[in-house]
PDB file of C-alpha atoms in Angstrom:
ATOM      1  CA  UNK A   1       0.000   0.000   0.000  1.00  0.00           C
ATOM      2  CA  UNK A   2       1.345   3.440  -0.984  1.00  0.00           C
ATOM      3  CA  UNK A   3       0.681   5.982   1.755  1.00  0.00           C
ATOM      4  CA  UNK A   4      -0.028   9.497   0.451  1.00  0.00           C
ATOM      5  CA  UNK A   5      -0.004  12.977   1.977  1.00  0.00           C
ATOM      6  CA  UNK A   6      -2.028  15.450  -0.103  1.00  0.00           C
ATOM      7  CA  UNK A   7      -1.372  19.205   0.170  1.00  0.00           C
ATOM      8  CA  UNK A   8      -3.824  21.472  -1.694  1.00  0.00           C
ATOM      9  CA  UNK A   9      -5.375  24.715  -0.440  1.00  0.00           C
ATOM     10  CA  UNK A  10      -8.524  24.654  -2.607  1.00  0.00           C
ATOM     11  CA  UNK A  11     -10.885  22.411  -0.651  1.00  0.00           C
ATOM     12  CA  UNK A  12     -12.980  21.082  -3.533  1.00  0.00           C
ATOM     13  CA  UNK A  13      -9.843  20.175  -5.469  1.00  0.00           C
ATOM     14  CA  UNK A  14      -8.235  18.609  -2.381  1.00  0.00           C
ATOM     15  CA  UNK A  15     -11.348  16.503  -1.703  1.00  0.00           C
ATOM     16  CA  UNK A  16     -11.635  15.481  -5.367  1.00  0.00           C
ATOM     17  CA  UNK A  17      -7.983  14.459  -5.633  1.00  0.00           C
ATOM     18  CA  UNK A  18      -8.235  12.480  -2.392  1.00  0.00           C
ATOM     19  CA  UNK A  19     -11.374  10.702  -3.634  1.00  0.00           C
ATOM     20  CA  UNK A  20      -9.752   9.819  -6.973  1.00  0.00           C
ATOM     21  CA  UNK A  21      -6.619   8.458  -5.303  1.00  0.00           C
ATOM     22  CA  UNK A  22      -8.635   6.450  -2.752  1.00  0.00           C
ATOM     23  CA  UNK A  23     -10.419   4.595  -5.571  1.00  0.00           C
ATOM     24  CA  UNK A  24      -7.187   2.717  -6.249  1.00  0.00           C
ATOM     25  CA  UNK A  25      -6.645  -0.485  -4.254  1.00  0.00           C
ATOM     26  CA  UNK A  26      -2.934   0.173  -3.730  1.00  0.00           C
ATOM     27  CA  UNK A  27      -3.184   3.863  -2.719  1.00  0.00           C
ATOM     28  CA  UNK A  28      -4.135   5.254   0.703  1.00  0.00           C
ATOM     29  CA  UNK A  29      -4.467   8.981   1.405  1.00  0.00           C
ATOM     30  CA  UNK A  30      -3.377   9.028   5.045  1.00  0.00           C
ATOM     31  CA  UNK A  31      -3.659  12.800   5.575  1.00  0.00           C
ATOM     32  CA  UNK A  32      -4.530  16.037   3.772  1.00  0.00           C
ATOM     33  CA  UNK A  33      -3.386  19.578   4.539  1.00  0.00           C
ATOM     34  CA  UNK A  34      -4.307  23.001   3.187  1.00  0.00           C
ATOM     35  CA  UNK A  35      -1.122  24.952   3.989  1.00  0.00           C
ATOM     36  CA  UNK A  36       2.536  24.557   3.120  1.00  0.00           C
ATOM     37  CA  UNK A  37       3.661  24.987   6.717  1.00  0.00           C
ATOM     38  CA  UNK A  38       1.502  21.987   7.709  1.00  0.00           C
ATOM     39  CA  UNK A  39       3.242  19.552   5.335  1.00  0.00           C
ATOM     40  CA  UNK A  40       6.337  18.598   7.350  1.00  0.00           C
ATOM     41  CA  UNK A  41       4.546  18.216  10.726  1.00  0.00           C
ATOM     42  CA  UNK A  42       1.840  16.072   9.070  1.00  0.00           C
ATOM     43  CA  UNK A  43       4.447  13.983   7.253  1.00  0.00           C
ATOM     44  CA  UNK A  44       6.427  13.385  10.436  1.00  0.00           C
ATOM     45  CA  UNK A  45       3.212  12.241  12.125  1.00  0.00           C
ATOM     46  CA  UNK A  46       1.830  10.013   9.342  1.00  0.00           C
ATOM     47  CA  UNK A  47       5.043   8.864   7.553  1.00  0.00           C
ATOM     48  CA  UNK A  48       3.693   8.885   3.966  1.00  0.00           C
ATOM     49  CA  UNK A  49       5.557   7.283   1.070  1.00  0.00           C
ATOM     50  CA  UNK A  50       4.591  10.094  -1.332  1.00  0.00           C
ATOM     51  CA  UNK A  51       3.606  13.708  -0.746  1.00  0.00           C
ATOM     52  CA  UNK A  52       1.450  15.161  -3.548  1.00  0.00           C
ATOM     53  CA  UNK A  53       1.962  18.902  -3.147  1.00  0.00           C
ATOM     54  CA  UNK A  54       0.459  21.952  -4.855  1.00  0.00           C
ATOM     55  CA  UNK A  55       3.193  24.433  -5.734  1.00  0.00           C
ATOM     56  CA  UNK A  56       1.164  27.492  -4.616  1.00  0.00           C
ATOM     57  CA  UNK A  57       0.205  27.128  -0.967  1.00  0.00           C
ATOM     58  CA  UNK A  58      -0.383  29.643   1.822  1.00  0.00           C
ATOM     59  CA  UNK A  59       2.076  29.778   4.704  1.00  0.00           C
ATOM     60  CA  UNK A  60       5.000  28.193   2.846  1.00  0.00           C
ATOM     61  CA  UNK A  61       5.079  27.523  -0.895  1.00  0.00           C
ATOM     62  CA  UNK A  62       5.143  23.920  -2.086  1.00  0.00           C
ATOM     63  CA  UNK A  63       8.763  23.927  -3.257  1.00  0.00           C
ATOM     64  CA  UNK A  64      10.064  25.329   0.032  1.00  0.00           C
ATOM     65  CA  UNK A  65       8.048  22.728   1.934  1.00  0.00           C
ATOM     66  CA  UNK A  66       9.310  19.988  -0.408  1.00  0.00           C
ATOM     67  CA  UNK A  67      12.936  20.948   0.257  1.00  0.00           C
ATOM     68  CA  UNK A  68      12.370  20.800   4.028  1.00  0.00           C
ATOM     69  CA  UNK A  69      10.490  17.514   3.695  1.00  0.00           C
ATOM     70  CA  UNK A  70      13.384  16.056   1.688  1.00  0.00           C
ATOM     71  CA  UNK A  71      15.760  16.955   4.544  1.00  0.00           C
ATOM     72  CA  UNK A  72      13.535  15.882   7.449  1.00  0.00           C
ATOM     73  CA  UNK A  73      11.932  12.765   5.940  1.00  0.00           C
ATOM     74  CA  UNK A  74      14.060  11.702   2.935  1.00  0.00           C
ATOM     75  CA  UNK A  75      12.176   8.404   2.495  1.00  0.00           C
ATOM     76  CA  UNK A  76       9.036  10.397   1.566  1.00  0.00           C
ATOM     77  CA  UNK A  77       9.145  11.277  -2.121  1.00  0.00           C
ATOM     78  CA  UNK A  78       7.424  14.430  -3.405  1.00  0.00           C
ATOM     79  CA  UNK A  79       5.259  14.937  -6.486  1.00  0.00           C
ATOM     80  CA  UNK A  80       4.604  18.625  -7.236  1.00  0.00           C
ATOM     81  CA  UNK A  81       1.372  19.731  -8.934  1.00  0.00           C
ATOM     82  CA  UNK A  82       1.316  23.112 -10.635  1.00  0.00           C
ATOM     83  CA  UNK A  83      -1.249  25.164 -12.496  1.00  0.00           C
ATOM     84  CA  UNK A  84       1.443  26.816 -14.613  1.00  0.00           C
ATOM     85  CA  UNK A  85       4.356  24.860 -15.993  1.00  0.00           C
ATOM     86  CA  UNK A  86       7.128  27.416 -15.575  1.00  0.00           C
ATOM     87  CA  UNK A  87      10.590  26.093 -16.482  1.00  0.00           C
ATOM     88  CA  UNK A  88      12.208  27.934 -13.573  1.00  0.00           C
ATOM     89  CA  UNK A  89       9.922  26.164 -11.117  1.00  0.00           C
ATOM     90  CA  UNK A  90      10.929  22.803 -12.549  1.00  0.00           C
ATOM     91  CA  UNK A  91      14.594  23.655 -12.003  1.00  0.00           C
ATOM     92  CA  UNK A  92      13.816  24.739  -8.428  1.00  0.00           C
ATOM     93  CA  UNK A  93      11.878  21.515  -7.882  1.00  0.00           C
ATOM     94  CA  UNK A  94      14.816  19.374  -8.989  1.00  0.00           C
ATOM     95  CA  UNK A  95      17.117  21.356  -6.679  1.00  0.00           C
ATOM     96  CA  UNK A  96      14.648  20.759  -3.808  1.00  0.00           C
ATOM     97  CA  UNK A  97      14.863  16.985  -4.251  1.00  0.00           C
ATOM     98  CA  UNK A  98      11.412  16.605  -5.797  1.00  0.00           C
ATOM     99  CA  UNK A  99      10.745  13.275  -7.543  1.00  0.00           C
ATOM    100  CA  UNK A 100       7.878  14.339  -9.806  1.00  0.00           C
ATOM    101  CA  UNK A 101       6.481  17.477 -11.426  1.00  0.00           C
ATOM    102  CA  UNK A 102       3.085  17.588 -13.169  1.00  0.00           C
ATOM    103  CA  UNK A 103       0.548  20.135 -14.354  1.00  0.00           C
ATOM    104  CA  UNK A 104      -2.835  20.068 -12.595  1.00  0.00           C
ATOM    105  CA  UNK A 105      -4.835  19.591 -15.771  1.00  0.00           C
ATOM    106  CA  UNK A 106      -3.234  16.197 -16.487  1.00  0.00           C
ATOM    107  CA  UNK A 107      -5.667  13.261 -16.650  1.00  0.00           C
ATOM    108  CA  UNK A 108      -6.360  11.436 -13.376  1.00  0.00           C
ATOM    109  CA  UNK A 109      -4.791   8.235 -14.757  1.00  0.00           C
ATOM    110  CA  UNK A 110      -1.557  10.134 -15.372  1.00  0.00           C
ATOM    111  CA  UNK A 111      -1.478  11.382 -11.762  1.00  0.00           C
ATOM    112  CA  UNK A 112      -2.152   7.880 -10.407  1.00  0.00           C
ATOM    113  CA  UNK A 113       0.600   6.433 -12.606  1.00  0.00           C
ATOM    114  CA  UNK A 114       2.980   9.201 -11.489  1.00  0.00           C
ATOM    115  CA  UNK A 115       2.296   8.493  -7.803  1.00  0.00           C
ATOM    116  CA  UNK A 116       3.078   4.802  -8.321  1.00  0.00           C
ATOM    117  CA  UNK A 117       6.244   5.508 -10.292  1.00  0.00           C
ATOM    118  CA  UNK A 118       7.488   8.104  -7.800  1.00  0.00           C
ATOM    119  CA  UNK A 119       6.817   5.663  -4.941  1.00  0.00           C
ATOM    120  CA  UNK A 120       8.849   3.096  -6.876  1.00  0.00           C
ATOM    121  CA  UNK A 121      11.867   5.392  -7.010  1.00  0.00           C
ATOM    122  CA  UNK A 122      11.441   6.906 -10.466  1.00  0.00           C
ATOM    123  CA  UNK A 123      11.613  10.568 -11.441  1.00  0.00           C
ATOM    124  CA  UNK A 124       8.477  11.684 -13.278  1.00  0.00           C
ATOM    125  CA  UNK A 125       8.285  14.958 -15.206  1.00  0.00           C
ATOM    126  CA  UNK A 126       5.555  15.834 -17.688  1.00  0.00           C
ATOM    127  CA  UNK A 127       7.254  15.815 -21.110  1.00  0.00           C
ATOM    128  CA  UNK A 128       6.216  19.324 -22.209  1.00  0.00           C
ATOM    129  CA  UNK A 129       7.521  20.782 -18.943  1.00  0.00           C
ATOM    130  CA  UNK A 130      10.829  19.004 -19.373  1.00  0.00           C
ATOM    131  CA  UNK A 131      11.172  20.307 -22.936  1.00  0.00           C
ATOM    132  CA  UNK A 132      10.330  23.873 -21.874  1.00  0.00           C
ATOM    133  CA  UNK A 133      12.932  23.687 -19.094  1.00  0.00           C
ATOM    134  CA  UNK A 134      15.596  22.561 -21.550  1.00  0.00           C
ATOM    135  CA  UNK A 135      14.743  25.412 -23.927  1.00  0.00           C
ATOM    136  CA  UNK A 136      14.521  28.100 -21.243  1.00  0.00           C
ATOM    137  CA  UNK A 137      17.220  30.707 -20.956  1.00  0.00           C
ATOM    138  CA  UNK A 138      19.415  30.878 -17.861  1.00  0.00           C
ATOM    139  CA  UNK A 139      18.587  33.438 -15.192  1.00  0.00           C
ATOM    140  CA  UNK A 140      20.303  36.698 -16.223  1.00  0.00           C
ATOM    141  CA  UNK A 141      19.812  38.313 -12.793  1.00  0.00           C
ATOM    142  CA  UNK A 142      22.437  38.411 -10.093  1.00  0.00           C
ATOM    143  CA  UNK A 143      21.399  37.238  -6.633  1.00  0.00           C
ATOM    144  CA  UNK A 144      21.270  40.859  -5.415  1.00  0.00           C
ATOM    145  CA  UNK A 145      19.150  41.992  -8.397  1.00  0.00           C
ATOM    146  CA  UNK A 146      16.728  39.120  -7.812  1.00  0.00           C
ATOM    147  CA  UNK A 147      16.523  39.912  -4.088  1.00  0.00           C
ATOM    148  CA  UNK A 148      15.801  43.592  -4.682  1.00  0.00           C
ATOM    149  CA  UNK A 149      13.305  42.889  -7.470  1.00  0.00           C
ATOM    150  CA  UNK A 150      11.521  40.381  -5.206  1.00  0.00           C
ATOM    151  CA  UNK A 151      11.238  42.961  -2.433  1.00  0.00           C
ATOM    152  CA  UNK A 152      10.016  45.581  -4.916  1.00  0.00           C
ATOM    153  CA  UNK A 153       7.416  43.154  -6.304  1.00  0.00           C
ATOM    154  CA  UNK A 154       6.198  42.597  -2.730  1.00  0.00           C
ATOM    155  CA  UNK A 155       5.492  46.336  -2.429  1.00  0.00           C
ATOM    156  CA  UNK A 156       8.614  47.691  -0.749  1.00  0.00           C
ATOM    157  CA  UNK A 157       9.792  51.127  -1.859  1.00  0.00           C
ATOM    158  CA  UNK A 158      13.368  51.843  -2.932  1.00  0.00           C
ATOM    159  CA  UNK A 159      13.881  53.702   0.372  1.00  0.00           C
ATOM    160  CA  UNK A 160      12.609  50.729   2.414  1.00  0.00           C
ATOM    161  CA  UNK A 161      14.757  48.275   0.464  1.00  0.00           C
ATOM    162  CA  UNK A 162      17.792  50.535   0.889  1.00  0.00           C
ATOM    163  CA  UNK A 163      17.253  50.682   4.660  1.00  0.00           C
ATOM    164  CA  UNK A 164      16.696  46.928   5.001  1.00  0.00           C
ATOM    165  CA  UNK A 165      19.750  45.981   2.935  1.00  0.00           C
ATOM    166  CA  UNK A 166      22.011  48.821   4.159  1.00  0.00           C
ATOM    167  CA  UNK A 167      22.371  50.275   0.664  1.00  0.00           C
ATOM    168  CA  UNK A 168      21.864  53.767  -0.720  1.00  0.00           C
ATOM    169  CA  UNK A 169      18.625  54.539  -2.557  1.00  0.00           C
ATOM    170  CA  UNK A 170      20.643  55.208  -5.705  1.00  0.00           C
ATOM    171  CA  UNK A 171      22.216  51.743  -5.518  1.00  0.00           C
ATOM    172  CA  UNK A 172      18.793  50.137  -5.158  1.00  0.00           C
ATOM    173  CA  UNK A 173      17.489  52.117  -8.138  1.00  0.00           C
ATOM    174  CA  UNK A 174      20.548  51.030 -10.154  1.00  0.00           C
ATOM    175  CA  UNK A 175      19.911  47.360  -9.334  1.00  0.00           C
ATOM    176  CA  UNK A 176      16.261  47.717 -10.362  1.00  0.00           C
ATOM    177  CA  UNK A 177      17.221  49.497 -13.587  1.00  0.00           C
ATOM    178  CA  UNK A 178      19.743  46.767 -14.360  1.00  0.00           C
ATOM    179  CA  UNK A 179      17.092  44.077 -13.828  1.00  0.00           C
ATOM    180  CA  UNK A 180      14.666  45.903 -16.136  1.00  0.00           C
ATOM    181  CA  UNK A 181      17.351  46.144 -18.849  1.00  0.00           C
ATOM    182  CA  UNK A 182      18.517  42.519 -18.558  1.00  0.00           C
ATOM    183  CA  UNK A 183      14.957  41.205 -18.775  1.00  0.00           C
ATOM    184  CA  UNK A 184      13.991  43.469 -21.675  1.00  0.00           C
ATOM    185  CA  UNK A 185      11.106  44.747 -19.575  1.00  0.00           C
ATOM    186  CA  UNK A 186       9.092  47.950 -19.987  1.00  0.00           C
ATOM    187  CA  UNK A 187       9.356  48.875 -16.309  1.00  0.00           C
ATOM    188  CA  UNK A 188       9.936  47.411 -12.830  1.00  0.00           C
ATOM    189  CA  UNK A 189       6.480  45.826 -12.644  1.00  0.00           C
ATOM    190  CA  UNK A 190       6.993  44.144 -16.012  1.00  0.00           C
ATOM    191  CA  UNK A 191      10.451  42.984 -14.908  1.00  0.00           C
ATOM    192  CA  UNK A 192       8.980  41.358 -11.801  1.00  0.00           C
ATOM    193  CA  UNK A 193       6.298  39.655 -13.918  1.00  0.00           C
ATOM    194  CA  UNK A 194       8.844  38.300 -16.427  1.00  0.00           C
ATOM    195  CA  UNK A 195      11.185  37.035 -13.711  1.00  0.00           C
ATOM    196  CA  UNK A 196       8.359  35.434 -11.731  1.00  0.00           C
ATOM    197  CA  UNK A 197       6.945  33.641 -14.770  1.00  0.00           C
ATOM    198  CA  UNK A 198      10.414  32.310 -15.573  1.00  0.00           C
ATOM    199  CA  UNK A 199      10.772  31.036 -12.003  1.00  0.00           C
ATOM    200  CA  UNK A 200      13.700  33.336 -11.221  1.00  0.00           C
ATOM    201  CA  UNK A 201      12.065  35.044  -8.227  1.00  0.00           C
TER     202      UNK A 201
END
């Protein structure tokens, strides 16, 4: 029997996925959670073989939770579900020790097969996602540019970012301008959108 932890914040989708998985004789959904910060405590309590995790969760995002789960309970393998197949997210997932990566609109049979294969030790990545990741450009942003652009996208002003990072306002503006130029964006908002969609923030 393959023991499954299911993490999905949308209740109707969580209940539907659990019901579909429970129809299989060899699959048992042992626990479900709605938040990313509930994944590791629930996994430590229930010891699942596979964690099926939505990438976008409140509290802690799915990839961050997957990385912690990989460290704390390495025998539990993680299958990430995503609404948007961004190549950057796939690269982050591989770095986090994730065993599978699928889009949410895949057929139920494909999800069931992926759970079984992941439990058996295989790596499962939806073919179109894998191809997009191979074709994607490398991240042109430096770590500092990405950090400042992330803070700006979250609503922080240049003055606030400068204070937090012990930089001058001019330096912060220069980093933001550099990010806009490197990404070929129209402005800072567009730069944040481009970088987020590519999985660089």
